[in-house]
PDB file of C-alpha atoms and ligand atoms in Angstrom:
ATOM      1  CA  UNK A   1       0.000   0.000   0.000  1.00  0.00           C
ATOM      2  CA  UNK A   2       1.105   3.507  -0.674  1.00  0.00           C
ATOM      3  CA  UNK A   3       2.440   5.294   2.348  1.00  0.00           C
ATOM      4  CA  UNK A   4       0.897   8.634   3.054  1.00  0.00           C
ATOM      5  CA  UNK A   5       3.102  11.415   1.802  1.00  0.00           C
ATOM      6  CA  UNK A   6       2.518  13.420   4.953  1.00  0.00           C
ATOM      7  CA  UNK A   7       4.370  10.854   7.037  1.00  0.00           C
ATOM      8  CA  UNK A   8       7.511  11.544   5.064  1.00  0.00           C
ATOM      9  CA  UNK A   9       7.532  15.233   5.944  1.00  0.00           C
ATOM     10  CA  UNK A  10       8.128  14.410   9.577  1.00  0.00           C
ATOM     11  CA  UNK A  11      11.157  12.308   8.693  1.00  0.00           C
ATOM     12  CA  UNK A  12      13.047  15.039   6.938  1.00  0.00           C
ATOM     13  CA  UNK A  13      15.553  16.904   9.073  1.00  0.00           C
ATOM     14  CA  UNK A  14      14.927  20.198   7.320  1.00  0.00           C
ATOM     15  CA  UNK A  15      16.073  22.271  10.243  1.00  0.00           C
ATOM     16  CA  UNK A  16      19.648  21.146   9.653  1.00  0.00           C
ATOM     17  CA  UNK A  17      19.814  22.517   6.167  1.00  0.00           C
ATOM     18  CA  UNK A  18      21.504  25.792   5.289  1.00  0.00           C
ATOM     19  CA  UNK A  19      19.095  26.223   2.411  1.00  0.00           C
ATOM     20  CA  UNK A  20      16.354  24.125   0.942  1.00  0.00           C
ATOM     21  CA  UNK A  21      17.868  20.813   0.025  1.00  0.00           C
ATOM     22  CA  UNK A  22      14.916  18.537  -0.448  1.00  0.00           C
ATOM     23  CA  UNK A  23      12.757  18.547  -3.453  1.00  0.00           C
ATOM     24  CA  UNK A  24       9.666  16.514  -3.730  1.00  0.00           C
ATOM     25  CA  UNK A  25       9.196  13.760  -1.224  1.00  0.00           C
ATOM     26  CA  UNK A  26      10.351  10.288  -2.072  1.00  0.00           C
ATOM     27  CA  UNK A  27       7.218   9.766  -4.113  1.00  0.00           C
ATOM     28  CA  UNK A  28       7.773  12.901  -6.178  1.00  0.00           C
ATOM     29  CA  UNK A  29      11.212  11.673  -7.194  1.00  0.00           C
ATOM     30  CA  UNK A  30       9.804   8.236  -7.951  1.00  0.00           C
ATOM     31  CA  UNK A  31       7.107   9.768 -10.164  1.00  0.00           C
ATOM     32  CA  UNK A  32       9.701  11.715 -12.168  1.00  0.00           C
ATOM     33  CA  UNK A  33      11.799   8.579 -12.657  1.00  0.00           C
ATOM     34  CA  UNK A  34       8.754   6.500 -13.570  1.00  0.00           C
ATOM     35  CA  UNK A  35       7.738   9.002 -16.257  1.00  0.00           C
ATOM     36  CA  UNK A  36      11.294   9.087 -17.618  1.00  0.00           C
ATOM     37  CA  UNK A  37      11.393   5.299 -17.717  1.00  0.00           C
ATOM     38  CA  UNK A  38       8.409   5.227 -20.065  1.00  0.00           C
ATOM     39  CA  UNK A  39      10.188   7.465 -22.574  1.00  0.00           C
ATOM     40  CA  UNK A  40      13.587   5.785 -22.865  1.00  0.00           C
ATOM     41  CA  UNK A  41      14.536   4.333 -26.201  1.00  0.00           C
ATOM     42  CA  UNK A  42      14.939   0.517 -26.078  1.00  0.00           C
ATOM     43  CA  UNK A  43      18.718   0.908 -26.340  1.00  0.00           C
ATOM     44  CA  UNK A  44      18.918   3.450 -23.512  1.00  0.00           C
ATOM     45  CA  UNK A  45      16.518   1.412 -21.363  1.00  0.00           C
ATOM     46  CA  UNK A  46      18.690  -1.699 -21.771  1.00  0.00           C
ATOM     47  CA  UNK A  47      21.868   0.151 -20.807  1.00  0.00           C
ATOM     48  CA  UNK A  48      20.225   1.861 -17.844  1.00  0.00           C
ATOM     49  CA  UNK A  49      18.962  -1.524 -16.671  1.00  0.00           C
ATOM     50  CA  UNK A  50      22.416  -2.992 -17.036  1.00  0.00           C
ATOM     51  CA  UNK A  51      23.721  -0.404 -14.590  1.00  0.00           C
ATOM     52  CA  UNK A  52      20.807  -0.783 -12.195  1.00  0.00           C
ATOM     53  CA  UNK A  53      20.985  -4.584 -12.043  1.00  0.00           C
ATOM     54  CA  UNK A  54      17.974  -5.856 -10.107  1.00  0.00           C
ATOM     55  CA  UNK A  55      16.768  -2.355  -9.245  1.00  0.00           C
ATOM     56  CA  UNK A  56      14.456  -0.048 -11.184  1.00  0.00           C
ATOM     57  CA  UNK A  57      14.857   3.605 -12.057  1.00  0.00           C
ATOM     58  CA  UNK A  58      11.792   4.556  -9.984  1.00  0.00           C
ATOM     59  CA  UNK A  59      12.736   2.635  -6.846  1.00  0.00           C
ATOM     60  CA  UNK A  60      12.963   4.962  -3.870  1.00  0.00           C
ATOM     61  CA  UNK A  61      16.551   3.928  -3.192  1.00  0.00           C
ATOM     62  CA  UNK A  62      17.483   4.942  -6.724  1.00  0.00           C
ATOM     63  CA  UNK A  63      15.375   8.072  -7.347  1.00  0.00           C
ATOM     64  CA  UNK A  64      15.539   9.399  -3.784  1.00  0.00           C
ATOM     65  CA  UNK A  65      18.931   7.905  -2.874  1.00  0.00           C
ATOM     66  CA  UNK A  66      20.675  11.287  -3.039  1.00  0.00           C
ATOM     67  CA  UNK A  67      18.504  12.535  -0.184  1.00  0.00           C
ATOM     68  CA  UNK A  68      19.221   9.424   1.874  1.00  0.00           C
ATOM     69  CA  UNK A  69      23.003   9.853   1.787  1.00  0.00           C
ATOM     70  CA  UNK A  70      23.158  13.558   2.532  1.00  0.00           C
ATOM     71  CA  UNK A  71      24.323  13.117   6.096  1.00  0.00           C
ATOM     72  CA  UNK A  72      27.171  10.843   5.013  1.00  0.00           C
ATOM     73  CA  UNK A  73      28.179  13.005   2.066  1.00  0.00           C
ATOM     74  CA  UNK A  74      28.105  16.646   3.241  1.00  0.00           C
ATOM     75  CA  UNK A  75      29.873  17.766   0.059  1.00  0.00           C
ATOM     76  CA  UNK A  76      26.669  16.909  -1.851  1.00  0.00           C
ATOM     77  CA  UNK A  77      24.477  19.188   0.277  1.00  0.00           C
ATOM     78  CA  UNK A  78      24.352  22.104  -2.168  1.00  0.00           C
ATOM     79  CA  UNK A  79      23.949  19.939  -5.235  1.00  0.00           C
ATOM     80  CA  UNK A  80      20.174  19.700  -4.754  1.00  0.00           C
ATOM     81  CA  UNK A  81      19.229  23.259  -5.668  1.00  0.00           C
ATOM     82  CA  UNK A  82      20.110  26.455  -7.532  1.00  0.00           C
ATOM     83  CA  UNK A  83      19.859  29.427  -5.200  1.00  0.00           C
ATOM     84  CA  UNK A  84      18.809  32.158  -7.649  1.00  0.00           C
ATOM     85  CA  UNK A  85      18.095  35.337  -5.671  1.00  0.00           C
ATOM     86  CA  UNK A  86      14.362  35.843  -5.443  1.00  0.00           C
ATOM     87  CA  UNK A  87      14.389  39.226  -7.179  1.00  0.00           C
ATOM     88  CA  UNK A  88      16.816  38.171  -9.941  1.00  0.00           C
ATOM     89  CA  UNK A  89      15.426  37.434 -13.360  1.00  0.00           C
ATOM     90  CA  UNK A  90      17.672  34.517 -14.204  1.00  0.00           C
ATOM     91  CA  UNK A  91      20.371  32.134 -13.010  1.00  0.00           C
ATOM     92  CA  UNK A  92      23.923  33.459 -12.935  1.00  0.00           C
ATOM     93  CA  UNK A  93      26.557  30.753 -12.451  1.00  0.00           C
ATOM     94  CA  UNK A  94      29.124  33.076 -10.846  1.00  0.00           C
ATOM     95  CA  UNK A  95      26.589  34.316  -8.311  1.00  0.00           C
ATOM     96  CA  UNK A  96      24.401  31.230  -7.761  1.00  0.00           C
ATOM     97  CA  UNK A  97      26.748  28.275  -8.075  1.00  0.00           C
ATOM     98  CA  UNK A  98      29.804  28.657  -5.880  1.00  0.00           C
ATOM     99  CA  UNK A  99      32.550  26.166  -6.740  1.00  0.00           C
ATOM    100  CA  UNK A 100      30.199  24.452  -9.160  1.00  0.00           C
ATOM    101  CA  UNK A 101      28.200  23.036  -6.253  1.00  0.00           C
ATOM    102  CA  UNK A 102      24.610  23.438  -7.417  1.00  0.00           C
ATOM    103  CA  UNK A 103      22.067  21.366  -9.316  1.00  0.00           C
ATOM    104  CA  UNK A 104      22.611  23.171 -12.638  1.00  0.00           C
ATOM    105  CA  UNK A 105      26.327  22.446 -12.863  1.00  0.00           C
ATOM    106  CA  UNK A 106      26.014  18.978 -11.333  1.00  0.00           C
ATOM    107  CA  UNK A 107      23.425  17.936 -13.922  1.00  0.00           C
ATOM    108  CA  UNK A 108      25.829  18.933 -16.709  1.00  0.00           C
ATOM    109  CA  UNK A 109      28.705  17.029 -15.065  1.00  0.00           C
ATOM    110  CA  UNK A 110      26.610  13.955 -14.343  1.00  0.00           C
ATOM    111  CA  UNK A 111      25.311  13.771 -17.929  1.00  0.00           C
ATOM    112  CA  UNK A 112      28.887  13.378 -19.077  1.00  0.00           C
ATOM    113  CA  UNK A 113      29.727  10.860 -16.351  1.00  0.00           C
ATOM    114  CA  UNK A 114      26.829   8.511 -17.075  1.00  0.00           C
ATOM    115  CA  UNK A 115      27.742   8.580 -20.774  1.00  0.00           C
ATOM    116  CA  UNK A 116      31.400   7.757 -20.146  1.00  0.00           C
ATOM    117  CA  UNK A 117      32.082   4.053 -20.794  1.00  0.00           C
ATOM    118  CA  UNK A 118      35.626   4.408 -19.429  1.00  0.00           C
ATOM    119  CA  UNK A 119      34.215   4.966 -15.926  1.00  0.00           C
ATOM    120  CA  UNK A 120      33.781   1.912 -13.740  1.00  0.00           C
ATOM    121  CA  UNK A 121      30.275   0.523 -13.173  1.00  0.00           C
ATOM    122  CA  UNK A 122      29.824   1.699  -9.558  1.00  0.00           C
ATOM    123  CA  UNK A 123      30.844   5.277 -10.471  1.00  0.00           C
ATOM    124  CA  UNK A 124      28.442   5.346 -13.415  1.00  0.00           C
ATOM    125  CA  UNK A 125      25.659   3.923 -11.273  1.00  0.00           C
ATOM    126  CA  UNK A 126      26.234   6.589  -8.653  1.00  0.00           C
ATOM    127  CA  UNK A 127      26.204   9.296 -11.342  1.00  0.00           C
ATOM    128  CA  UNK A 128      22.944   7.871 -12.676  1.00  0.00           C
ATOM    129  CA  UNK A 129      21.288   7.978  -9.245  1.00  0.00           C
ATOM    130  CA  UNK A 130      22.431  11.550  -8.663  1.00  0.00           C
ATOM    131  CA  UNK A 131      21.279  12.624 -12.125  1.00  0.00           C
ATOM    132  CA  UNK A 132      17.805  11.105 -11.715  1.00  0.00           C
ATOM    133  CA  UNK A 133      17.455  12.909  -8.409  1.00  0.00           C
ATOM    134  CA  UNK A 134      18.779  16.348  -9.328  1.00  0.00           C
ATOM    135  CA  UNK A 135      16.696  16.676 -12.488  1.00  0.00           C
ATOM    136  CA  UNK A 136      13.702  16.120 -10.207  1.00  0.00           C
ATOM    137  CA  UNK A 137      15.013  18.591  -7.649  1.00  0.00           C
ATOM    138  CA  UNK A 138      15.551  21.322 -10.199  1.00  0.00           C
ATOM    139  CA  UNK A 139      11.871  21.187 -11.149  1.00  0.00           C
ATOM    140  CA  UNK A 140      10.608  21.856  -7.620  1.00  0.00           C
ATOM    141  CA  UNK A 141      10.128  25.633  -7.921  1.00  0.00           C
ATOM    142  CA  UNK A 142      11.308  26.367  -4.393  1.00  0.00           C
ATOM    143  CA  UNK A 143      14.650  24.764  -5.175  1.00  0.00           C
ATOM    144  CA  UNK A 144      15.360  27.486  -7.670  1.00  0.00           C
ATOM    145  CA  UNK A 145      14.915  30.563  -5.560  1.00  0.00           C
ATOM    146  CA  UNK A 146      16.740  32.104  -2.642  1.00  0.00           C
ATOM    147  CA  UNK A 147      14.509  34.391  -0.627  1.00  0.00           C
ATOM    148  CA  UNK A 148      16.642  34.171   2.538  1.00  0.00           C
ATOM    149  CA  UNK A 149      14.209  31.668   4.001  1.00  0.00           C
ATOM    150  CA  UNK A 150      15.919  28.389   3.074  1.00  0.00           C
ATOM    151  CA  UNK A 151      13.746  27.787   0.039  1.00  0.00           C
ATOM    152  CA  UNK A 152      10.530  28.460   1.916  1.00  0.00           C
ATOM    153  CA  UNK A 153      11.406  26.196   4.846  1.00  0.00           C
ATOM    154  CA  UNK A 154      11.189  29.229   7.122  1.00  0.00           C
ATOM    155  CA  UNK A 155       7.854  30.422   5.755  1.00  0.00           C
ATOM    156  CA  UNK A 156       5.355  28.945   8.236  1.00  0.00           C
ATOM    157  CA  UNK A 157       1.995  28.170   6.682  1.00  0.00           C
ATOM    158  CA  UNK A 158      -1.215  26.435   7.575  1.00  0.00           C
ATOM    159  CA  UNK A 159      -2.238  24.126   4.783  1.00  0.00           C
ATOM    160  CA  UNK A 160      -5.968  23.541   4.343  1.00  0.00           C
ATOM    161  CA  UNK A 161      -7.144  20.397   6.089  1.00  0.00           C
ATOM    162  CA  UNK A 162      -3.940  19.915   8.096  1.00  0.00           C
ATOM    163  CA  UNK A 163      -3.939  20.444  11.832  1.00  0.00           C
ATOM    164  CA  UNK A 164      -0.199  20.852  12.236  1.00  0.00           C
ATOM    165  CA  UNK A 165       1.636  23.922  11.068  1.00  0.00           C
ATOM    166  CA  UNK A 166       3.877  23.331   8.070  1.00  0.00           C
ATOM    167  CA  UNK A 167       5.957  25.474   5.742  1.00  0.00           C
ATOM    168  CA  UNK A 168       5.916  26.634   2.153  1.00  0.00           C
ATOM    169  CA  UNK A 169       8.693  24.281   1.078  1.00  0.00           C
ATOM    170  CA  UNK A 170       6.957  21.186   2.445  1.00  0.00           C
ATOM    171  CA  UNK A 171       3.744  22.387   0.826  1.00  0.00           C
ATOM    172  CA  UNK A 172       5.398  22.189  -2.586  1.00  0.00           C
ATOM    173  CA  UNK A 173       7.429  19.074  -1.803  1.00  0.00           C
ATOM    174  CA  UNK A 174       4.578  17.010  -0.577  1.00  0.00           C
ATOM    175  CA  UNK A 175       1.204  18.491   0.257  1.00  0.00           C
ATOM    176  CA  UNK A 176      -0.051  19.736  -3.109  1.00  0.00           C
ATOM    177  CA  UNK A 177       1.084  16.449  -4.658  1.00  0.00           C
ATOM    178  CA  UNK A 178      -0.592  14.472  -1.887  1.00  0.00           C
ATOM    179  CA  UNK A 179      -3.851  16.301  -2.635  1.00  0.00           C
ATOM    180  CA  UNK A 180      -3.402  15.664  -6.352  1.00  0.00           C
ATOM    181  CA  UNK A 181      -2.958  11.919  -5.852  1.00  0.00           C
ATOM    182  CA  UNK A 182      -5.876  11.797  -3.428  1.00  0.00           C
ATOM    183  CA  UNK A 183      -8.098  13.677  -5.886  1.00  0.00           C
ATOM    184  CA  UNK A 184      -7.232  11.419  -8.801  1.00  0.00           C
ATOM    185  CA  UNK A 185      -9.444   8.485  -9.568  1.00  0.00           C
ATOM    186  CA  UNK A 186      -6.486   6.121  -9.181  1.00  0.00           C
ATOM    187  CA  UNK A 187      -5.905   4.814  -5.708  1.00  0.00           C
ATOM    188  CA  UNK A 188      -2.278   3.831  -6.125  1.00  0.00           C
ATOM    189  CA  UNK A 189       0.777   5.753  -7.160  1.00  0.00           C
ATOM    190  CA  UNK A 190       1.657   3.531 -10.133  1.00  0.00           C
ATOM    191  CA  UNK A 191      -1.782   4.026 -11.669  1.00  0.00           C
ATOM    192  CA  UNK A 192      -1.592   7.742 -10.934  1.00  0.00           C
ATOM    193  CA  UNK A 193       1.742   8.164 -12.705  1.00  0.00           C
ATOM    194  CA  UNK A 194       0.602   6.135 -15.692  1.00  0.00           C
ATOM    195  CA  UNK A 195      -2.491   8.341 -16.006  1.00  0.00           C
ATOM    196  CA  UNK A 196      -0.327  11.438 -15.616  1.00  0.00           C
ATOM    197  CA  UNK A 197       2.108  10.267 -18.259  1.00  0.00           C
ATOM    198  CA  UNK A 198      -0.665   9.488 -20.725  1.00  0.00           C
ATOM    199  CA  UNK A 199      -1.713  13.166 -20.695  1.00  0.00           C
ATOM    200  CA  UNK A 200       1.660  14.238 -22.149  1.00  0.00           C
ATOM    201  CA  UNK A 201       1.260  15.430 -25.738  1.00  0.00           C
ATOM    202  CA  UNK A 202       3.968  15.174 -28.426  1.00  0.00           C
ATOM    203  CA  UNK A 203       3.844  18.967 -28.859  1.00  0.00           C
ATOM    204  CA  UNK A 204       4.616  19.394 -25.155  1.00  0.00           C
ATOM    205  CA  UNK A 205       7.544  16.994 -25.415  1.00  0.00           C
ATOM    206  CA  UNK A 206       8.946  19.088 -28.268  1.00  0.00           C
ATOM    207  CA  UNK A 207       8.515  22.250 -26.237  1.00  0.00           C
ATOM    208  CA  UNK A 208      10.032  20.814 -23.049  1.00  0.00           C
ATOM    209  CA  UNK A 209      13.011  19.311 -24.839  1.00  0.00           C
ATOM    210  CA  UNK A 210      13.789  22.410 -26.899  1.00  0.00           C
ATOM    211  CA  UNK A 211      16.668  23.119 -24.522  1.00  0.00           C
ATOM    212  CA  UNK A 212      19.066  20.636 -22.947  1.00  0.00           C
ATOM    213  CA  UNK A 213      20.461  23.314 -20.635  1.00  0.00           C
ATOM    214  CA  UNK A 214      19.650  22.824 -16.989  1.00  0.00           C
ATOM    215  CA  UNK A 215      20.005  26.589 -16.497  1.00  0.00           C
ATOM    216  CA  UNK A 216      16.946  27.133 -18.720  1.00  0.00           C
ATOM    217  CA  UNK A 217      14.964  24.673 -16.598  1.00  0.00           C
ATOM    218  CA  UNK A 218      16.129  26.457 -13.448  1.00  0.00           C
ATOM    219  CA  UNK A 219      14.986  29.806 -14.848  1.00  0.00           C
ATOM    220  CA  UNK A 220      11.582  28.371 -15.649  1.00  0.00           C
ATOM    221  CA  UNK A 221      11.208  26.969 -12.102  1.00  0.00           C
ATOM    222  CA  UNK A 222      12.506  30.226 -10.615  1.00  0.00           C
ATOM    223  CA  UNK A 223       9.812  32.190 -12.413  1.00  0.00           C
ATOM    224  CA  UNK A 224       7.224  29.810 -11.049  1.00  0.00           C
ATOM    225  CA  UNK A 225       8.623  30.290  -7.535  1.00  0.00           C
ATOM    226  CA  UNK A 226       8.341  34.075  -7.899  1.00  0.00           C
ATOM    227  CA  UNK A 227       4.648  33.570  -8.670  1.00  0.00           C
ATOM    228  CA  UNK A 228       4.232  31.330  -5.620  1.00  0.00           C
ATOM    229  CA  UNK A 229       5.615  34.057  -3.344  1.00  0.00           C
ATOM    230  CA  UNK A 230       3.691  36.846  -5.081  1.00  0.00           C
ATOM    231  CA  UNK A 231       0.338  35.271  -4.336  1.00  0.00           C
ATOM    232  CA  UNK A 232       1.008  34.529  -0.656  1.00  0.00           C
ATOM    233  CA  UNK A 233      -1.285  36.525   1.601  1.00  0.00           C
ATOM    234  CA  UNK A 234       0.538  39.229   3.578  1.00  0.00           C
ATOM    235  CA  UNK A 235       2.137  37.868   6.731  1.00  0.00           C
ATOM    236  CA  UNK A 236       0.513  38.914   9.989  1.00  0.00           C
ATOM    237  CA  UNK A 237       3.214  39.079  12.640  1.00  0.00           C
ATOM    238  CA  UNK A 238       4.672  35.765  13.798  1.00  0.00           C
ATOM    239  CA  UNK A 239       1.557  33.792  12.872  1.00  0.00           C
ATOM    240  CA  UNK A 240       1.729  31.154  10.166  1.00  0.00           C
ATOM    241  CA  UNK A 241       0.236  32.279   6.881  1.00  0.00           C
ATOM    242  CA  UNK A 242      -3.081  30.560   6.290  1.00  0.00           C
ATOM    243  CA  UNK A 243      -3.271  29.227   2.736  1.00  0.00           C
ATOM    244  CA  UNK A 244      -6.634  29.446   1.007  1.00  0.00           C
ATOM    245  CA  UNK A 245      -8.889  26.402   1.115  1.00  0.00           C
ATOM    246  CA  UNK A 246      -8.402  25.745  -2.595  1.00  0.00           C
ATOM    247  CA  UNK A 247      -4.589  25.982  -2.504  1.00  0.00           C
ATOM    248  CA  UNK A 248      -4.047  22.306  -3.372  1.00  0.00           C
ATOM    249  CA  UNK A 249      -6.537  22.048  -6.259  1.00  0.00           C
ATOM    250  CA  UNK A 250      -5.406  25.436  -7.574  1.00  0.00           C
ATOM    251  CA  UNK A 251      -1.771  24.369  -7.826  1.00  0.00           C
ATOM    252  CA  UNK A 252      -2.233  20.758  -8.785  1.00  0.00           C
ATOM    253  CA  UNK A 253      -1.682  21.531 -12.467  1.00  0.00           C
ATOM    254  CA  UNK A 254       1.576  23.360 -11.726  1.00  0.00           C
ATOM    255  CA  UNK A 255       2.976  20.500  -9.656  1.00  0.00           C
ATOM    256  CA  UNK A 256       1.965  17.925 -12.246  1.00  0.00           C
ATOM    257  CA  UNK A 257       3.423  20.047 -15.048  1.00  0.00           C
ATOM    258  CA  UNK A 258       6.772  20.173 -13.252  1.00  0.00           C
ATOM    259  CA  UNK A 259       6.783  16.425 -12.598  1.00  0.00           C
ATOM    260  CA  UNK A 260       6.029  15.744 -16.278  1.00  0.00           C
ATOM    261  CA  UNK A 261       8.626  18.206 -17.537  1.00  0.00           C
ATOM    262  CA  UNK A 262      11.220  16.672 -15.205  1.00  0.00           C
ATOM    263  CA  UNK A 263      10.380  13.140 -16.344  1.00  0.00           C
ATOM    264  CA  UNK A 264      10.559  13.985 -20.046  1.00  0.00           C
ATOM    265  CA  UNK A 265      13.789  15.953 -19.675  1.00  0.00           C
ATOM    266  CA  UNK A 266      15.369  13.193 -17.634  1.00  0.00           C
ATOM    267  CA  UNK A 267      14.427  10.732 -20.393  1.00  0.00           C
ATOM    268  CA  UNK A 268      16.024  13.063 -22.927  1.00  0.00           C
ATOM    269  CA  UNK A 269      19.285  13.233 -20.976  1.00  0.00           C
ATOM    270  CA  UNK A 270      19.387   9.465 -20.469  1.00  0.00           C
ATOM    271  CA  UNK A 271      18.605   8.797 -24.118  1.00  0.00           C
ATOM    272  CA  UNK A 272      21.333  11.194 -25.244  1.00  0.00           C
ATOM    273  CA  UNK A 273      23.789   9.586 -22.806  1.00  0.00           C
ATOM    274  CA  UNK A 274      23.011   5.935 -23.439  1.00  0.00           C
ATOM    275  CA  UNK A 275      21.680   6.041 -27.007  1.00  0.00           C
ATOM    276  CA  UNK A 276      23.462   8.894 -28.800  1.00  0.00           C
ATOM    277  CA  UNK A 277      21.645   8.059 -32.046  1.00  0.00           C
ATOM    278  CA  UNK A 278      18.425   9.325 -30.410  1.00  0.00           C
ATOM    279  CA  UNK A 279      19.859  12.847 -30.647  1.00  0.00           C
ATOM    280  CA  UNK A 280      19.576  12.689 -34.400  1.00  0.00           C
ATOM    281  CA  UNK A 281      15.781  12.800 -34.199  1.00  0.00           C
ATOM    282  CA  UNK A 282      13.930  16.028 -33.636  1.00  0.00           C
ATOM    283  CA  UNK A 283      12.513  14.680 -30.395  1.00  0.00           C
ATOM    284  CA  UNK A 284      15.014  12.413 -28.622  1.00  0.00           C
ATOM    285  CA  UNK A 285      12.294  11.059 -26.364  1.00  0.00           C
ATOM    286  CA  UNK A 286      10.315   7.921 -27.118  1.00  0.00           C
ATOM    287  CA  UNK A 287       6.510   8.181 -27.078  1.00  0.00           C
ATOM    288  CA  UNK A 288       5.258   4.706 -26.173  1.00  0.00           C
ATOM    289  CA  UNK A 289       1.994   3.333 -27.429  1.00  0.00           C
ATOM    290  CA  UNK A 290      -0.121   1.707 -24.692  1.00  0.00           C
ATOM    291  CA  UNK A 291       1.276  -1.687 -25.761  1.00  0.00           C
ATOM    292  CA  UNK A 292       4.864  -0.467 -25.489  1.00  0.00           C
ATOM    293  CA  UNK A 293       4.573   0.799 -21.936  1.00  0.00           C
ATOM    294  CA  UNK A 294       6.805  -0.829 -19.370  1.00  0.00           C
ATOM    295  CA  UNK A 295       5.331  -2.007 -16.078  1.00  0.00           C
ATOM    296  CA  UNK A 296       5.817   0.587 -13.370  1.00  0.00           C
ATOM    297  CA  UNK A 297       7.481  -0.466 -10.143  1.00  0.00           C
ATOM    298  CA  UNK A 298       7.679   1.997  -7.301  1.00  0.00           C
ATOM    299  CA  UNK A 299       9.480   0.049  -4.655  1.00  0.00           C
ATOM    300  CA  UNK A 300       9.920   1.834  -1.360  1.00  0.00           C
ATOM    301  CA  UNK A 301      12.617   0.289   0.843  1.00  0.00           C
ATOM    302  CA  UNK A 302      11.048   1.422   4.079  1.00  0.00           C
ATOM    303  CA  UNK A 303       7.677  -0.281   3.438  1.00  0.00           C
TER     304      UNK A 303
HETATM  305 ZN1   ZN B 401      17.144  16.417  -3.104  1.00  0.00          ZN
END
């Protein structure tokens, strides 16, 4: 059975982070990987599987692995986001990516690593797991803005229907998505992601894959984050901001759009890395017919 997303929020030691470092809950990362998996070319899928062995791209300990090892690998802490100043229009590497330690630069590095056959298997597998994760991270809008509040972690909010106080970052990591899954007609996450994926149109794939630059994706997410802040009701003293009762339904489309964009772009990067011939086509992303779809596995190690 699917775990409730809300449970995960309590497990995340957000208070330890210098800036927002989590994007999407485990399930969000799994959804991105599951969408990507459906759009790999057969050649890329075979090579990815070779690296993964018995695991699947959308397993929690693949797609969300980078979050699980943060405590053991402090040097990876800043790789999960791109701290574009809130008022800035666009990403600036010199300003927003000190020492190359941010999601934008890491995605570029990891693309090359996963494609490098001279690297040993364990190093390529690690690069693959990081890449899957950071492409997801970069599409969580609050991972692409720095408003001096640790990516919204310090913006206390009350989310409709929740008794406990939460924050803006967790709202976009987990709560809007939780509402979206609950509101869908599909009771389990695998069915939800399949339904989500089937709404993706070829024209959207062309639009989303027009750029292979992670900085363009960061700018797009940053703009979205600016909109999220702009519509927050004015803060009244130390009290948590009360979000409107329709906050979840209102933003469902935005969250789902970001998950779909992340999945398609991840597929593009993996296809280009593992099946370079796919880059010769106008759209280096496979569009499976219903019969060509792969079964979706969303294994969570802590179940
Ligand atoms: Zn992360």
